[in-house]
XYZ file of C-alpha atoms in Angstrom:
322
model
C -41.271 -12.774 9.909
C -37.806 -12.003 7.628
C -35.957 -9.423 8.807
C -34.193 -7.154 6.305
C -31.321 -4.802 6.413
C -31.617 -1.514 4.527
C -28.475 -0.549 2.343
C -28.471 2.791 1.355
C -26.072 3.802 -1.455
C -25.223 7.146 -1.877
C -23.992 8.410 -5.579
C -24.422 10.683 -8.167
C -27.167 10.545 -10.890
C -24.930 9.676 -13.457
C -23.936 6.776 -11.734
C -26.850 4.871 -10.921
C -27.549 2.946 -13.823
C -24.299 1.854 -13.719
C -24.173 0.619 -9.826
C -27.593 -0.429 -10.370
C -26.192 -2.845 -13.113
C -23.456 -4.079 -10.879
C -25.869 -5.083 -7.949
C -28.002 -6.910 -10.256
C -24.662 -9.156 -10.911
C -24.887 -9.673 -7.435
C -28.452 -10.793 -7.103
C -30.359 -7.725 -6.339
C -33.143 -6.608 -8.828
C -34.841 -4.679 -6.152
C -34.080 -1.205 -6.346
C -35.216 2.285 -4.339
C -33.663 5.064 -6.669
C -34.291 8.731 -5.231
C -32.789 10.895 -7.670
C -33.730 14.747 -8.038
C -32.837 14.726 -11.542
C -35.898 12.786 -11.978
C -37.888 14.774 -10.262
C -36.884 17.792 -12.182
C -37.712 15.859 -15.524
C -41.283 15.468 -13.421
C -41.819 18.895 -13.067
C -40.577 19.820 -16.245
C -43.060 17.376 -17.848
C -45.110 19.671 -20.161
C -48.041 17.287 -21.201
C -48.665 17.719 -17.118
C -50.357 20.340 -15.728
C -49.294 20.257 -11.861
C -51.838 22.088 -9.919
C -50.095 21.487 -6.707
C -47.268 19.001 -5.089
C -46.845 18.105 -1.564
C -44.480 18.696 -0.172
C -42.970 15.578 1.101
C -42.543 15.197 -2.902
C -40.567 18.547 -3.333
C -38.234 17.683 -0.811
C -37.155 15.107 -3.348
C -35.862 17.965 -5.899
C -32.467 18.859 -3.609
C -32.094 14.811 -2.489
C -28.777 13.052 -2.729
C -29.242 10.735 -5.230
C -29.430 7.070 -3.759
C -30.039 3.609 -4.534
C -31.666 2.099 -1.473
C -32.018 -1.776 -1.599
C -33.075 -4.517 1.123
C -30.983 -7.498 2.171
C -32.190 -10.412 4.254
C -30.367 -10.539 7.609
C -28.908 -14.099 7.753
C -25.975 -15.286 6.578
C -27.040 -15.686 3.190
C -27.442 -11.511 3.224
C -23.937 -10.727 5.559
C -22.264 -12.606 2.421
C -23.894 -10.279 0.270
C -23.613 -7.133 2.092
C -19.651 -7.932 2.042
C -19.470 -7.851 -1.605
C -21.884 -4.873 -2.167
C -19.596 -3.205 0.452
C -16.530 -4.287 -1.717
C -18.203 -2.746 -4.877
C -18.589 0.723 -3.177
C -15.063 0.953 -2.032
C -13.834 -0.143 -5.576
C -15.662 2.887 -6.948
C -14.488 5.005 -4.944
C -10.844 3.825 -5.489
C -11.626 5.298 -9.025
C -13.283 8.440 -8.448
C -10.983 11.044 -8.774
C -12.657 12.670 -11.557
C -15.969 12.456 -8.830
C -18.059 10.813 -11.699
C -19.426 8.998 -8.487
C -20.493 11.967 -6.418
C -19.925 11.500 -2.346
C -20.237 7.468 -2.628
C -20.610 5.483 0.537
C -22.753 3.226 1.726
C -24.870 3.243 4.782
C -26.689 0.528 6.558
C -29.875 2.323 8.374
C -30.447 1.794 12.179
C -27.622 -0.508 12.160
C -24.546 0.396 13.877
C -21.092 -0.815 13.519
C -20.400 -2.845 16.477
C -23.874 -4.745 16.102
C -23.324 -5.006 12.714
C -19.975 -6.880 13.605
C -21.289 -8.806 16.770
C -24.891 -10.000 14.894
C -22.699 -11.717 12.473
C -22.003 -14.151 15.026
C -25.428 -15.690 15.598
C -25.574 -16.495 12.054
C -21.815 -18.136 11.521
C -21.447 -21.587 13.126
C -19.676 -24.334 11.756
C -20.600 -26.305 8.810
C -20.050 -28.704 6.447
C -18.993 -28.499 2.333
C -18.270 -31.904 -0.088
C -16.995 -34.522 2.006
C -14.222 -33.368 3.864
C -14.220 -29.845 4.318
C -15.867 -28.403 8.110
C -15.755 -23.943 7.826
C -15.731 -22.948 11.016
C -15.139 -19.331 13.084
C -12.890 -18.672 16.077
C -14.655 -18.976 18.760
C -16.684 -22.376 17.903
C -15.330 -25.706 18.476
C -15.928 -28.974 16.124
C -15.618 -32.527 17.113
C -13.308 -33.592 13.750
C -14.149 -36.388 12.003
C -11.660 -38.921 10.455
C -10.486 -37.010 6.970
C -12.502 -33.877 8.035
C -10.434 -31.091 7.306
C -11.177 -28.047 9.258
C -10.635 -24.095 7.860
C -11.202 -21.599 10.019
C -12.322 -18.251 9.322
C -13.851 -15.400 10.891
C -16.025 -12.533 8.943
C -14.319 -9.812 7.912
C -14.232 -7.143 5.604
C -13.917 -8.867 2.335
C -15.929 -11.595 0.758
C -16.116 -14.732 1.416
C -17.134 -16.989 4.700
C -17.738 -19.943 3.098
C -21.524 -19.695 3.346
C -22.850 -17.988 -0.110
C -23.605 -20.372 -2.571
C -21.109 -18.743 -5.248
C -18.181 -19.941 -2.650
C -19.761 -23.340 -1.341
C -19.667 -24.373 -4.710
C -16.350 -23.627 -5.338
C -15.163 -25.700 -2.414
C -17.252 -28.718 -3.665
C -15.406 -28.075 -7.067
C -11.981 -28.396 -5.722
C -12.674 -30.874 -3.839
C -13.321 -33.039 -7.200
C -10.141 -31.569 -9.000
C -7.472 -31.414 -6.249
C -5.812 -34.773 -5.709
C -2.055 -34.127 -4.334
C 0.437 -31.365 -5.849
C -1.752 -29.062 -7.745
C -0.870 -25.215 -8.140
C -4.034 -23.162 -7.541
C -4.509 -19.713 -9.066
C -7.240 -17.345 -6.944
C -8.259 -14.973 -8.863
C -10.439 -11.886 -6.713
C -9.330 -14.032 -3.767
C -11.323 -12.146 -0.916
C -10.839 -13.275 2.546
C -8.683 -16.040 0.795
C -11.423 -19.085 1.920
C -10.698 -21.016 -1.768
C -6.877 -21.132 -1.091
C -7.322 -22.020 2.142
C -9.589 -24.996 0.870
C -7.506 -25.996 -2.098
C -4.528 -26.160 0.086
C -6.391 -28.077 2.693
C -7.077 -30.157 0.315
C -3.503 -31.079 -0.560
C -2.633 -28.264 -2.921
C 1.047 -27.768 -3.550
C 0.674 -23.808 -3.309
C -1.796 -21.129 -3.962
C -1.488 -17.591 -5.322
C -4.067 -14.821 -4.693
C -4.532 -11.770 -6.232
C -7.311 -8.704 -5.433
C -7.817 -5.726 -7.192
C -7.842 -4.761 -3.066
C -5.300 -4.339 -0.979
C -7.224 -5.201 2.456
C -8.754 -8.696 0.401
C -5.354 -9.456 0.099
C -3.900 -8.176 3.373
C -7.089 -10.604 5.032
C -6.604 -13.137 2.708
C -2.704 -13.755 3.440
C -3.264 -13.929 7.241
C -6.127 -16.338 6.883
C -3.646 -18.973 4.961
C -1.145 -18.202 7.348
C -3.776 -18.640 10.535
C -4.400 -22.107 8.705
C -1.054 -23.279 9.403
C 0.275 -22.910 5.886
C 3.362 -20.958 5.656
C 4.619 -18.171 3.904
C 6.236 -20.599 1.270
C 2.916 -22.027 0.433
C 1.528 -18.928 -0.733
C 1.972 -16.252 -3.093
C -0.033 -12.533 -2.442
C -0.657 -10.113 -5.308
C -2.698 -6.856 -5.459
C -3.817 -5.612 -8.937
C -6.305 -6.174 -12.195
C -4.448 -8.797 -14.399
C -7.189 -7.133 -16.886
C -5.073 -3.900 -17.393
C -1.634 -4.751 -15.738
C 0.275 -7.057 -17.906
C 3.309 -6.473 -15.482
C 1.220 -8.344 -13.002
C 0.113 -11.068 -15.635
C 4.288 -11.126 -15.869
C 4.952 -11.451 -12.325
C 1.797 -14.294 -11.459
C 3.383 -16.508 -13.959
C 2.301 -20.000 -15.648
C 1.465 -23.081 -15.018
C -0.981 -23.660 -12.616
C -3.204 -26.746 -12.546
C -6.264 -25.067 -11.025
C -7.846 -21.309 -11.602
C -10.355 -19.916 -9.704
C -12.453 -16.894 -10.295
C -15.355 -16.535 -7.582
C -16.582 -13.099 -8.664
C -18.928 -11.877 -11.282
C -20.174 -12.281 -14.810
C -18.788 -8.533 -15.972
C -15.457 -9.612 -14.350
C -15.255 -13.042 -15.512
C -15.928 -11.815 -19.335
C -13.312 -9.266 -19.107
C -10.574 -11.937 -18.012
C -11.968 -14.397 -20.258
C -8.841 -13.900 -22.346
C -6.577 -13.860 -20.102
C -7.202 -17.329 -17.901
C -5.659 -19.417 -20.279
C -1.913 -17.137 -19.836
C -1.791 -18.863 -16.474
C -2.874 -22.379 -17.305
C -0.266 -25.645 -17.373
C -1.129 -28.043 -19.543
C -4.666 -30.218 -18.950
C -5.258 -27.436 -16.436
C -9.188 -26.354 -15.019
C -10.783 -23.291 -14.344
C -13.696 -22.732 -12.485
C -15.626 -19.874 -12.691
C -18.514 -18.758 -10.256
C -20.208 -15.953 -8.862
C -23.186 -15.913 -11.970
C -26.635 -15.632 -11.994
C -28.641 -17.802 -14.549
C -29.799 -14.121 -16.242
C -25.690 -14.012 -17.461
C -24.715 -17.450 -17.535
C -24.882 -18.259 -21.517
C -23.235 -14.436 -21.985
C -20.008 -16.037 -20.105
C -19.820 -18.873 -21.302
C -20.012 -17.504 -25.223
C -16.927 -15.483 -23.799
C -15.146 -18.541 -22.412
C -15.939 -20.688 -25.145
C -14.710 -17.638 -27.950
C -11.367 -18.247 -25.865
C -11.033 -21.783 -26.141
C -12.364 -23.228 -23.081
C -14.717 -25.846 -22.934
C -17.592 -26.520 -20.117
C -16.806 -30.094 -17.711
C -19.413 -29.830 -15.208
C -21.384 -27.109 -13.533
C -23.573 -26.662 -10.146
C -26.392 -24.382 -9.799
C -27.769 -22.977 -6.675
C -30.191 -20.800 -5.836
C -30.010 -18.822 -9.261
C -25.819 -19.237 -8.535
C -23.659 -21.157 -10.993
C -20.555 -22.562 -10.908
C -18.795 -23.905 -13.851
C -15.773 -26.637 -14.494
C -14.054 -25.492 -17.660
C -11.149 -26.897 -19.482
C -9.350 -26.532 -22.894
């Protein structure tokens, strides 16, 4: 029998449709919405004539609002769990107007230390393309000849390697990373894709997160990789609304990356090809089929042109040049 865990999202009622948008991006179209709004608009309902309501249903009226999903509890679900955990803290970076009510998120009957130590009999090491072995700390691999092995632990930001959105990613650089290339990561999470690029025989690699503890993570991972503090470059910011930040990333990288979602990837669509050297890629991932022909009108309205593209699991993963 699956096993599930139950994230509970607490918010205000003007909020949900919006969060409830944002989770969709992220594969969940199974929603639990208490709201006491709604339950008001119930009552209020005057083609109804309520005789009586139990009481278990007026307890509803004075509710937090909250948007209560289920996530399966492998490592397919800890991957997603880290990025629905990432959306929450982003909104409440912006809510100082309180548009978002008291958000937080809650995993029920789960504490924190087995949510941490669970994680580990999911996470053993594996393999991606040809040459890549993800492994954590504490397991040991027998390396093969050309294996190249990148280790990383779970963490607070996305990416372990083991979602499909950042497998395929891997298997993309592996095909466009020959010896030299400069590698863009944009919404770099636990900084896995630089890691790989680099691995891979990437000249350097520059990551940038709209949060500061992605790229805090994300540095110390390259650097726990063996790569240096001149093989990397660490920004924090949106290159959407910071063109300082546009300024101070720079031009002409060979490779972009962009592991996050549909909404984000259409919002930077015009803004990729700033950081682009000549006969450059991108690769965008992170979509589900429902959005993929919405980004790629946006790409393609910029210029860029689709190469190749993986799909798995509902995830794609596109190759993109101009």
């Amino acid at each position: 029998m699956d096993n599930f865990y139950q994230v509970d999202i607490y918010t205000s009622s003007e909020a949900i449709d919006g969060i409830t948008g944002a989770l969709q991006d992220y594969g969940i179209t199974g929603f639990i919405i208490k709201d006491g709004a709604d339950f008001e608009d119930f009552l209020a309902d005057k083609n109804a004539n309520w005789d009586y309501v139990d009481d278990s249903l007026m307890a509803l009226k004075n509710a937090e609002p909250c948007i209560t999903v289920y996530v399966h509890e492998n490592a397919q679900g800890r991957e997603t769990l880290e990025a629905v955990r990432a959306l929450v803290e982003g909104y409440k970076a912006k809510n100082a107007d309180g548009f978002y009510g008291n958000i937080r998120m809650e995993l029920a009957n789960v504490k924190e230390e087995d949510w941490a130590n669970n994680w580990k009999k999911y996470y053993k090491p594996f393999r991606v393309g040809k040459s890549l072995v993800i492994k954590p700390s504490w397991e040991n691999v027998s390396a093969k000849d050309g294996d190249k092995i990148l280790e990383i632990d779970p963490a607070s930001t996305f990416g372990t390697g083991q979602h499909h959105t950042t497998k395929m990613v891997m298997e993309t650089l592996e095909s466009v990373i020959s010896d030299g290339e400069r590698v863009l990561d944009l919404g770099c999470g636990s900084g896995i894709l630089s890691i790989a690029a680099l691995l891979l025989g990437a000249k350097d690699a520059t990551i940038c997160d709209i949060f500061e503890n992605a790229v805090k993570t994300a540095s110390e991972n390259i650097e726990k990789n063996g790569f240096s503090a001149e093989r990397y470059r660490a920004f924090c910011g949106d290159i959407t609304t910071n063109a300082a930040l546009r300024g101070e990333i720079g031009g002409g990288f060979n490779v972009i990356c962009a592991n996050i979602v549909a909404d984000v990837i259409i919002g930077m669509s015009g803004y990729f090809a700033d950081f682009l050297a000549s006969g450059g890629k991108l690769i965008v991932s992170g979509i589900i089929d429902e959005r993929l022909d919405e980004v790629l009108a946006a790409l393609e309205e910029n210029g860029w042109k689709s190469v190749s593209a993986l799909n798995e699991e509902g995830w794609n993963c596109v190759l993109l040049s101009r």
